[in-house]
XYZ file of N, CA, C and O in Angstrom:
508
model
N 17.519 -7.747 -14.506
C 16.142 -7.604 -14.077
C 15.094 -8.094 -14.943
O 15.183 -7.660 -16.240
N 14.056 -8.992 -14.447
C 13.214 -9.279 -15.611
C 11.818 -7.901 -15.804
O 11.940 -7.241 -15.043
N 11.611 -7.800 -17.202
C 10.477 -6.950 -17.404
C 9.416 -7.695 -16.878
O 8.803 -8.315 -16.710
N 9.038 -6.302 -16.105
C 7.568 -6.543 -15.851
C 6.217 -7.117 -17.178
O 6.273 -6.737 -18.150
N 5.172 -8.010 -16.555
C 4.468 -8.248 -17.746
C 3.202 -7.200 -17.122
O 2.998 -6.186 -16.514
N 2.497 -7.589 -18.273
C 1.250 -6.636 -18.721
C 0.212 -6.811 -16.860
O -0.110 -5.661 -16.454
N 0.403 -8.423 -16.865
C -0.207 -8.649 -15.602
C -0.340 -7.811 -14.091
O -0.352 -7.426 -13.203
N 1.326 -7.458 -14.362
C 1.969 -7.239 -12.884
C 1.971 -5.902 -12.890
O 1.866 -5.148 -12.204
N 1.788 -4.964 -14.124
C 1.721 -3.798 -14.167
C 0.348 -3.732 -13.465
O 0.533 -2.447 -12.896
N -0.653 -4.069 -14.156
C -1.891 -3.873 -14.057
C -2.128 -4.091 -12.145
O -2.610 -3.240 -11.279
N -1.637 -5.265 -11.871
C -1.627 -5.395 -10.263
C -0.822 -4.218 -9.324
O -1.437 -3.899 -8.738
N 0.496 -3.688 -9.777
C 1.207 -2.507 -9.108
C 0.166 -1.727 -9.896
O 0.124 -1.440 -7.780
N -0.802 -1.025 -10.368
C -1.141 -0.041 -10.686
C -2.465 0.266 -9.332
O -2.667 0.934 -8.602
N -3.044 -1.251 -9.865
C -4.658 -1.412 -8.362
C -4.056 -1.638 -7.066
O -4.954 -0.520 -6.198
N -2.731 -2.284 -6.718
C -2.455 -2.414 -5.670
C -2.037 -0.651 -4.807
O -2.410 -0.299 -3.526
N -1.348 0.051 -5.945
C -0.658 1.244 -5.483
C -2.035 2.313 -5.530
O -1.998 3.124 -4.033
N -3.092 1.843 -5.883
C -4.291 2.929 -5.626
C -4.818 3.212 -4.210
O -5.661 3.450 -3.701
N -5.056 1.272 -3.946
C -5.865 0.310 -2.970
C -5.490 1.137 -1.146
O -5.495 1.726 -0.821
N -3.280 0.805 -1.465
C -3.480 1.577 -0.481
C -3.289 2.711 0.118
O -3.242 3.504 1.026
N -3.294 3.891 -1.401
C -3.334 5.108 -1.021
C -4.265 5.352 -0.786
O -4.422 6.060 0.352
N -5.944 5.189 -1.201
C -6.726 5.422 -0.321
C -6.866 4.450 1.442
O -7.497 5.147 2.140
N -6.448 3.357 1.347
C -6.349 2.759 2.141
C -5.474 3.757 3.619
O -5.530 4.079 4.843
N -4.035 4.341 2.905
C -3.061 5.178 3.965
C -4.131 6.608 4.343
O -4.070 7.032 5.186
N -4.786 7.434 2.974
C -5.660 8.354 3.600
C -6.722 8.724 4.018
O -6.224 9.180 5.363
N -7.545 7.130 4.320
C -8.769 7.464 4.842
C -8.931 6.450 5.908
O -9.686 6.427 6.719
N -8.389 5.425 5.605
C -8.556 4.541 6.819
C -7.093 3.958 8.100
O -8.292 4.166 9.184
N -6.722 4.983 7.885
C -5.398 4.532 9.145
C -5.631 6.013 9.670
O -5.528 7.108 9.331
N -5.713 5.741 11.296
C -6.234 7.120 11.970
C -4.805 7.089 12.665
O -4.798 7.885 13.616
N -3.610 6.335 12.856
C -2.458 6.957 13.846
C -1.921 8.219 12.770
O -1.623 8.923 12.579
N -2.341 9.214 14.535
C -1.270 10.298 14.557
C -0.229 10.836 13.795
O 0.164 11.728 14.197
N 0.788 9.521 13.878
C 2.234 9.294 13.336
C 2.463 9.840 11.994
O 2.973 10.211 11.601
N 1.312 9.434 11.444
C 1.292 9.401 9.537
C 0.697 11.024 9.335
O -0.099 11.491 10.204
N 1.860 11.363 8.551
C 1.757 12.666 8.217
C 0.487 12.672 7.311
O 0.425 12.215 6.563
N -0.115 13.914 7.457
C -1.512 14.098 6.485
C -0.997 14.340 4.983
O -1.570 13.732 3.394
N 0.066 14.362 4.166
C 0.753 14.521 2.813
C 1.524 13.712 3.044
O 2.574 14.022 2.666
N 1.142 12.470 3.416
C 1.834 11.063 3.085
C 1.326 10.440 1.678
O 0.334 10.442 1.550
N 1.819 9.974 0.658
C 1.208 9.508 -0.780
C 2.290 8.686 -0.759
O 4.035 8.448 -0.463
N 1.414 7.128 -2.235
C 1.748 6.128 -2.267
C 2.743 6.762 -3.546
O 2.137 6.704 -4.899
N 4.144 6.097 -3.561
C 4.572 7.094 -4.757
C 4.184 5.994 -6.038
O 4.380 6.010 -7.007
N 4.862 4.379 -5.452
C 5.596 3.327 -6.148
C 5.018 1.979 -5.960
O 5.209 2.286 -4.799
N 5.027 1.072 -6.646
C 4.217 -0.458 -5.610
C 5.521 -1.156 -6.691
O 4.691 -1.081 -7.911
N 6.082 -2.063 -6.504
C 6.745 -3.054 -6.815
C 5.841 -4.533 -6.067
O 6.533 -4.657 -4.718
N 4.561 -5.218 -7.108
C 4.724 -6.538 -6.353
C 5.637 -7.604 -7.171
O 5.434 -7.500 -8.015
N 6.278 -8.216 -6.167
C 6.585 -9.809 -6.925
C 5.903 -10.492 -7.972
O 4.614 -10.724 -7.425
N 5.866 -11.052 -8.706
C 4.997 -12.002 -9.473
C 4.746 -13.115 -8.738
O 3.287 -13.488 -8.943
N 5.354 -14.085 -7.971
C 4.884 -14.390 -7.068
C 4.007 -14.033 -5.914
O 3.352 -14.632 -5.263
N 3.736 -12.932 -5.799
C 2.393 -11.922 -4.950
C 3.055 -12.434 -3.728
O 2.059 -11.930 -2.904
N 4.233 -12.748 -3.166
C 4.174 -13.044 -1.991
C 4.984 -11.476 -1.339
O 4.547 -11.471 0.315
N 5.047 -11.036 -1.602
C 6.037 -9.593 -0.849
C 5.678 -8.354 -2.293
O 5.367 -8.262 -3.163
N 5.716 -7.266 -1.078
C 5.009 -6.095 -1.916
C 6.329 -4.694 -1.151
O 6.166 -4.768 -0.025
N 6.851 -4.075 -2.355
C 7.922 -2.895 -1.608
C 6.576 -1.340 -2.265
O 6.213 -1.843 -3.377
N 6.600 -0.516 -0.899
C 5.761 0.431 -0.953
C 6.571 1.250 -1.156
O 6.824 1.902 0.362
N 6.890 2.084 -1.795
C 7.603 3.449 -1.960
C 6.796 4.649 -1.204
O 5.561 4.772 -2.032
N 7.130 5.267 -0.466
C 6.105 6.422 0.333
C 6.887 7.627 0.378
O 7.994 8.042 0.380
N 6.245 8.797 -0.128
C 6.652 10.121 -0.031
C 6.123 10.940 1.112
O 4.454 10.867 1.250
N 6.365 11.590 2.149
C 6.242 12.502 3.371
C 6.589 13.819 2.574
O 7.800 13.926 2.926
N 5.560 14.823 2.392
C 6.129 16.225 2.270
C 5.854 16.659 4.045
O 5.082 16.912 4.878
N 6.981 16.719 4.486
C 7.080 17.154 5.204
C 8.996 17.014 6.152
O 9.755 17.086 5.497
N 9.166 17.633 7.350
C 10.248 17.029 7.588
C 10.974 15.890 7.958
O 10.309 15.335 8.203
N 12.233 15.826 8.466
C 12.810 14.570 8.801
C 11.869 14.035 9.543
O 11.820 13.114 9.639
N 11.894 14.573 11.007
C 10.967 13.779 12.158
C 9.576 13.168 11.649
O 9.292 12.425 11.919
N 9.059 14.516 10.240
C 7.215 13.908 10.299
C 7.896 12.518 9.492
O 7.123 11.825 9.522
N 9.105 12.441 8.598
C 9.036 11.649 7.845
C 9.319 9.890 8.530
O 8.729 8.949 8.629
N 10.338 10.074 9.509
C 10.465 9.125 10.663
C 9.460 8.785 11.190
O 9.109 7.403 11.079
N 8.511 9.351 12.030
C 7.377 8.958 12.410
C 6.120 8.347 11.497
O 5.407 7.720 11.888
N 5.769 8.951 10.502
C 5.379 8.462 9.425
C 5.730 7.147 9.460
O 4.685 6.458 9.212
N 6.751 6.317 8.807
C 7.771 5.388 8.758
C 7.029 4.591 10.031
O 6.968 3.265 9.362
N 7.436 4.556 11.246
C 7.312 3.816 12.255
C 5.849 3.824 12.426
O 4.922 2.291 12.751
N 5.036 4.991 12.181
C 3.398 4.903 11.937
C 2.474 3.476 11.100
O 1.917 2.499 11.157
N 2.742 3.479 9.803
C 3.079 2.905 9.361
C 3.369 1.393 9.246
O 2.906 0.334 8.821
N 4.965 1.092 9.957
C 5.213 -0.136 9.543
C 4.113 -0.613 11.333
O 3.880 -2.040 11.154
N 3.727 0.317 12.125
C 2.755 -0.462 12.798
C 1.821 -0.686 12.357
O 0.723 -1.529 12.982
N 1.018 -0.128 11.856
C -0.100 -0.252 10.704
C -0.053 -1.177 9.882
O -1.146 -1.468 8.720
N 0.770 -1.553 9.430
C 1.147 -2.652 8.418
C -0.005 -3.748 8.465
O -0.658 -4.522 7.275
N 0.174 -4.665 9.390
C -1.041 -5.573 9.524
C -2.651 -4.767 9.100
O -3.003 -5.811 8.938
N -2.779 -3.815 10.027
C -4.918 -3.429 9.545
C -4.323 -2.740 8.107
O -5.538 -3.196 7.101
N -3.350 -2.133 7.720
C -3.488 -2.480 5.922
C -3.305 -3.606 4.856
O -4.333 -3.858 3.635
N -2.795 -4.159 5.002
C -2.328 -5.830 5.012
C -4.562 -6.071 4.512
O -4.644 -6.610 3.821
N -5.083 -6.320 5.740
C -5.878 -6.866 5.714
C -7.522 -6.172 5.199
O -8.010 -6.906 4.255
N -7.185 -4.838 5.312
C -7.695 -3.702 4.762
C -7.276 -4.257 3.020
O -7.970 -4.191 2.250
N -6.373 -4.247 2.604
C -5.528 -4.431 1.162
C -6.588 -6.081 0.569
O -6.704 -5.729 -0.626
N -6.749 -7.275 1.564
C -7.006 -8.264 1.304
C -8.353 -8.009 0.835
O -8.891 -8.631 0.071
N -9.259 -7.093 1.782
C -10.587 -6.768 1.517
C -10.679 -6.291 -0.205
O -11.853 -7.011 -0.540
N -10.042 -5.477 -0.668
C -10.198 -4.726 -1.359
C -10.014 -5.106 -2.916
O -10.189 -4.464 -3.974
N -8.609 -5.722 -2.979
C -7.936 -6.567 -4.487
C -8.416 -7.697 -4.077
O -7.913 -8.890 -3.088
N -8.523 -8.445 -4.636
C -8.642 -9.850 -4.942
C -7.569 -10.686 -5.296
O -7.429 -10.622 -6.929
N -6.487 -11.228 -4.836
C -5.627 -11.805 -5.243
C -5.920 -13.162 -4.464
O -5.857 -13.492 -3.507
N -4.758 -13.901 -4.941
C -4.418 -15.076 -4.779
C -3.642 -14.701 -3.166
O -4.254 -15.785 -2.729
N -2.568 -14.231 -3.403
C -2.471 -14.079 -2.170
C -2.253 -12.358 -2.031
O -1.878 -12.015 -2.661
N -2.049 -12.005 -0.602
C -2.019 -10.910 -0.127
C -0.793 -10.752 0.194
O -0.263 -11.689 0.642
N 0.227 -10.267 -0.576
C 1.432 -9.637 -0.196
C 1.910 -9.453 1.039
O 0.837 -7.953 1.769
N 3.099 -9.429 1.542
C 3.605 -8.572 2.308
C 3.942 -7.279 2.365
O 4.921 -7.343 0.860
N 3.999 -6.701 3.147
C 4.339 -5.241 2.781
C 5.606 -4.659 3.571
O 5.855 -4.865 4.308
N 6.619 -4.128 2.426
C 7.558 -3.691 3.171
C 7.497 -1.856 2.870
O 7.576 -1.720 1.480
N 7.169 -1.103 3.512
C 7.777 0.660 3.471
C 9.192 0.930 3.428
O 9.655 0.113 3.974
N 9.038 2.011 1.946
C 10.511 2.270 1.864
C 10.492 3.975 1.890
O 9.352 4.066 0.985
N 11.166 4.495 2.501
C 10.863 5.964 2.201
C 11.531 6.561 0.926
O 12.873 6.242 0.269
N 10.688 7.050 0.064
C 10.796 7.497 -0.835
C 11.229 9.078 -1.104
O 10.299 9.649 -0.790
N 12.717 9.533 -1.570
C 12.821 11.343 -1.190
C 13.074 11.738 -2.299
O 13.096 13.060 -2.713
N 12.643 11.179 -3.971
C 12.908 11.912 -5.012
C 12.480 12.761 -4.932
O 12.635 13.370 -6.031
N 11.056 13.678 -5.027
C 10.561 14.326 -5.116
C 10.376 15.361 -4.150
O 11.101 16.815 -5.141
N 11.181 14.903 -2.972
C 11.955 16.138 -2.168
C 13.409 16.581 -3.208
O 13.390 17.516 -3.033
N 14.151 15.377 -3.220
C 15.489 15.761 -4.083
C 15.136 16.950 -5.042
O 16.008 17.637 -5.797
N 13.690 16.202 -5.896
C 13.441 17.346 -7.343
C 13.309 18.996 -7.152
O 13.821 19.721 -7.290
N 12.827 18.772 -5.977
C 11.988 20.064 -5.470
C 13.247 20.635 -5.546
O 13.715 22.405 -5.258
N 14.271 20.224 -4.370
C 15.948 20.916 -4.114
C 16.660 21.103 -5.034
O 17.354 22.292 -5.236
N 16.586 20.250 -5.998
C 17.156 20.363 -7.517
C 16.516 22.069 -8.499
O 17.402 22.468 -8.830
N 15.676 21.514 -8.604
C 14.823 22.811 -8.989
C 14.871 24.118 -8.427
O 15.176 25.339 -9.369
N 15.590 24.324 -7.071
C 15.660 25.544 -6.232
C 17.060 25.945 -6.147
O 17.093 27.185 -7.032
N 18.260 24.858 -6.762
C 19.603 25.103 -6.639
C 19.342 25.858 -8.486
O 19.876 26.413 -8.495
N 18.628 25.108 -9.179
C 19.153 25.963 -10.521
C 18.180 27.081 -10.819
O 18.763 28.413 -11.717
N 17.236 27.738 -9.786
C 16.741 28.627 -10.095
C 17.399 29.579 -9.560
O 17.856 30.427 -10.113
N 18.248 29.339 -8.562
C 19.080 30.490 -7.915
C 20.475 30.400 -9.094
O 20.763 31.567 -8.923
N 20.600 29.571 -9.464
C 22.214 29.587 -10.588
C 21.514 30.316 -11.357
O 22.629 31.302 -11.961
N 20.504 30.702 -12.199
C 19.753 31.179 -13.190
C 19.905 32.923 -12.801
O 19.583 33.246 -13.362
N 19.052 33.170 -11.593
C 19.247 34.374 -11.151
C 20.467 35.038 -11.182
O 20.218 36.001 -11.344
N 21.629 34.030 -10.610
C 23.267 34.722 -10.176
C 23.092 35.267 -11.951
O 24.114 35.923 -12.375
N 23.386 33.750 -12.380
C 23.606 34.295 -14.338
C 23.048 35.670 -14.800
O 23.761 36.853 -15.434
N 21.335 35.489 -14.471
C 21.137 37.225 -15.189
C 20.873 38.597 -14.516
O 22.155 38.946 -15.235
N 21.633 37.972 -13.012
C 22.744 39.210 -12.025
C 23.774 39.411 -13.228
O 24.446 40.950 -12.908
N 24.785 38.727 -13.391
C 25.898 38.522 -13.162
C 25.580 39.450 -15.160
O 26.525 40.603 -15.747
N 25.026 39.081 -15.922
C 24.287 39.924 -17.307
C 24.664 40.941 -17.001
O 25.097 41.801 -18.079
N 23.213 41.372 -15.836
C 23.071 42.833 -16.212
C 24.129 44.000 -15.299
O 24.323 44.944 -15.306
N 24.710 42.939 -14.558
C 26.116 43.849 -13.986
C 27.425 43.811 -15.388
O 27.752 45.581 -15.670
N 27.092 43.105 -16.393
C 28.332 43.506 -17.415
C 27.635 44.531 -18.225
O 28.300 45.109 -19.237
N 26.719 44.383 -18.565
C 25.835 45.444 -19.865
C 25.777 46.730 -18.619
O 26.333 48.370 -19.817
N 25.869 46.857 -17.904
C 25.567 48.554 -17.000
C 27.049 49.186 -17.237
O 28.126 49.400 -17.466
Protein backbone atom coordinates (compact mmCIF):
# COMPACT_ATOMS: atom_id res chain seq x y z
CA UNK A 1 0.00 0.00 0.00
CA UNK A 2 1.17 3.48 -0.83
CA UNK A 3 2.27 5.80 1.92
CA UNK A 4 0.25 9.01 2.21
CA UNK A 5 2.01 12.15 1.10
CA UNK A 6 2.03 15.26 3.27
CA UNK A 7 -0.44 16.91 0.91
CA UNK A 8 -2.83 13.95 1.09
CA UNK A 9 -2.57 13.86 4.89
CA UNK A 10 -3.46 17.57 5.09
CA UNK A 11 -6.40 17.09 2.72
CA UNK A 12 -7.64 14.15 4.81
CA UNK A 13 -7.51 16.26 7.98
CA UNK A 14 -9.27 19.24 6.43
CA UNK A 15 -11.99 17.10 4.83
CA UNK A 16 -12.53 15.26 8.15
CA UNK A 17 -12.91 18.53 10.05
CA UNK A 18 -15.34 19.99 7.52
CA UNK A 19 -17.41 16.80 7.22
CA UNK A 20 -17.69 16.68 10.98
CA UNK A 21 -19.03 20.25 11.04
CA UNK A 22 -21.42 19.62 8.15
CA UNK A 23 -22.87 16.46 9.68
CA UNK A 24 -23.20 18.02 13.13
CA UNK A 25 -24.61 21.42 12.11
CA UNK A 26 -25.84 21.26 8.54
CA UNK A 27 -27.72 17.99 8.16
CA UNK A 28 -31.19 18.12 9.73
CA UNK A 29 -32.19 14.51 9.01
CA UNK A 30 -33.85 13.03 12.13
CA UNK A 31 -32.45 9.58 11.29
CA UNK A 32 -28.91 10.76 11.99
CA UNK A 33 -28.07 10.12 15.65
CA UNK A 34 -26.81 13.20 17.54
CA UNK A 35 -23.79 11.26 18.82
CA UNK A 36 -22.34 10.67 15.35
CA UNK A 37 -18.69 11.42 14.74
CA UNK A 38 -16.30 11.25 11.81
CA UNK A 39 -13.48 8.99 12.96
CA UNK A 40 -11.27 9.04 9.87
CA UNK A 41 -11.26 10.10 6.24
CA UNK A 42 -9.31 8.60 3.35
CA UNK A 43 -9.29 10.76 0.24
CA UNK A 44 -7.86 9.09 -2.86
CA UNK A 45 -4.77 10.81 -4.30
CA UNK A 46 -6.73 11.75 -7.46
CA UNK A 47 -9.44 13.38 -5.27
CA UNK A 48 -12.20 11.35 -6.95
CA UNK A 49 -13.27 9.13 -4.05
CA UNK A 50 -13.38 9.50 -0.31
CA UNK A 51 -14.07 6.90 2.39
CA UNK A 52 -15.61 8.44 5.49
CA UNK A 53 -15.45 6.30 8.63
CA UNK A 54 -18.41 7.07 10.89
CA UNK A 55 -18.84 6.11 14.54
CA UNK A 56 -22.29 6.17 16.13
CA UNK A 57 -22.67 5.95 19.89
CA UNK A 58 -25.90 4.03 20.25
CA UNK A 59 -27.62 0.74 19.61
CA UNK A 60 -27.51 -1.20 16.36
CA UNK A 61 -30.82 0.25 15.14
CA UNK A 62 -29.62 3.84 15.53
CA UNK A 63 -26.40 2.93 13.69
CA UNK A 64 -28.37 1.54 10.73
CA UNK A 65 -30.69 4.55 10.68
CA UNK A 66 -27.74 6.94 10.78
CA UNK A 67 -26.05 5.21 7.85
CA UNK A 68 -29.32 5.36 5.82
CA UNK A 69 -29.69 9.04 6.69
CA UNK A 70 -26.10 9.83 5.69
CA UNK A 71 -26.44 7.98 2.39
CA UNK A 72 -29.59 9.95 1.56
CA UNK A 73 -27.90 13.26 2.50
CA UNK A 74 -24.74 12.44 0.55
CA UNK A 75 -25.47 14.95 -2.23
CA UNK A 76 -26.10 17.79 0.21
CA UNK A 77 -22.99 16.92 2.24
CA UNK A 78 -20.86 16.80 -0.91
CA UNK A 79 -22.22 20.19 -2.05
CA UNK A 80 -21.43 21.76 1.32
CA UNK A 81 -17.97 20.19 1.27
CA UNK A 82 -17.33 21.72 -2.17
CA UNK A 83 -18.26 25.16 -0.78
CA UNK A 84 -16.04 24.95 2.28
CA UNK A 85 -12.96 23.09 0.99
CA UNK A 86 -11.25 24.40 -2.11
CA UNK A 87 -10.25 21.25 -4.02
CA UNK A 88 -9.80 20.62 -7.70
CA UNK A 89 -12.41 17.86 -7.54
CA UNK A 90 -14.95 17.25 -4.82
CA UNK A 91 -14.68 13.53 -4.03
CA UNK A 92 -17.58 11.11 -4.09
CA UNK A 93 -18.33 10.15 -0.50
CA UNK A 94 -18.62 6.57 0.73
CA UNK A 95 -19.74 6.21 4.33
CA UNK A 96 -18.38 3.25 6.30
CA UNK A 97 -19.57 2.35 9.80
CA UNK A 98 -16.55 2.19 12.12
CA UNK A 99 -17.15 0.20 15.29
CA UNK A 100 -13.63 0.39 16.68
CA UNK A 101 -14.62 2.75 19.52
CA UNK A 102 -17.46 0.48 20.59
CA UNK A 103 -15.14 -2.53 20.31
CA UNK A 104 -12.58 -0.79 22.52
CA UNK A 105 -15.20 0.03 25.17
CA UNK A 106 -16.39 -3.59 25.22
CA UNK A 107 -12.82 -4.87 25.53
CA UNK A 108 -12.18 -2.48 28.43
CA UNK A 109 -15.28 -3.79 30.21
CA UNK A 110 -14.13 -7.38 29.70
CA UNK A 111 -10.65 -6.61 31.03
CA UNK A 112 -12.12 -4.83 34.08
CA UNK A 113 -14.39 -7.78 34.85
CA UNK A 114 -11.48 -10.23 34.61
CA UNK A 115 -9.39 -8.02 36.91
CA UNK A 116 -12.22 -7.86 39.48
CA UNK A 117 -12.53 -11.66 39.38
CA UNK A 118 -8.77 -12.04 39.96
CA UNK A 119 -8.86 -9.65 42.91
CA UNK A 120 -11.77 -11.60 44.44
CA UNK A 121 -9.91 -14.89 44.02
CA UNK A 122 -6.81 -13.46 45.68
CA UNK A 123 -8.89 -12.13 48.59
CA UNK A 124 -10.59 -15.54 49.01
CA UNK A 125 -7.20 -17.28 49.09
CA UNK A 126 -5.82 -14.98 51.80
CA UNK A 127 -8.84 -15.50 54.10
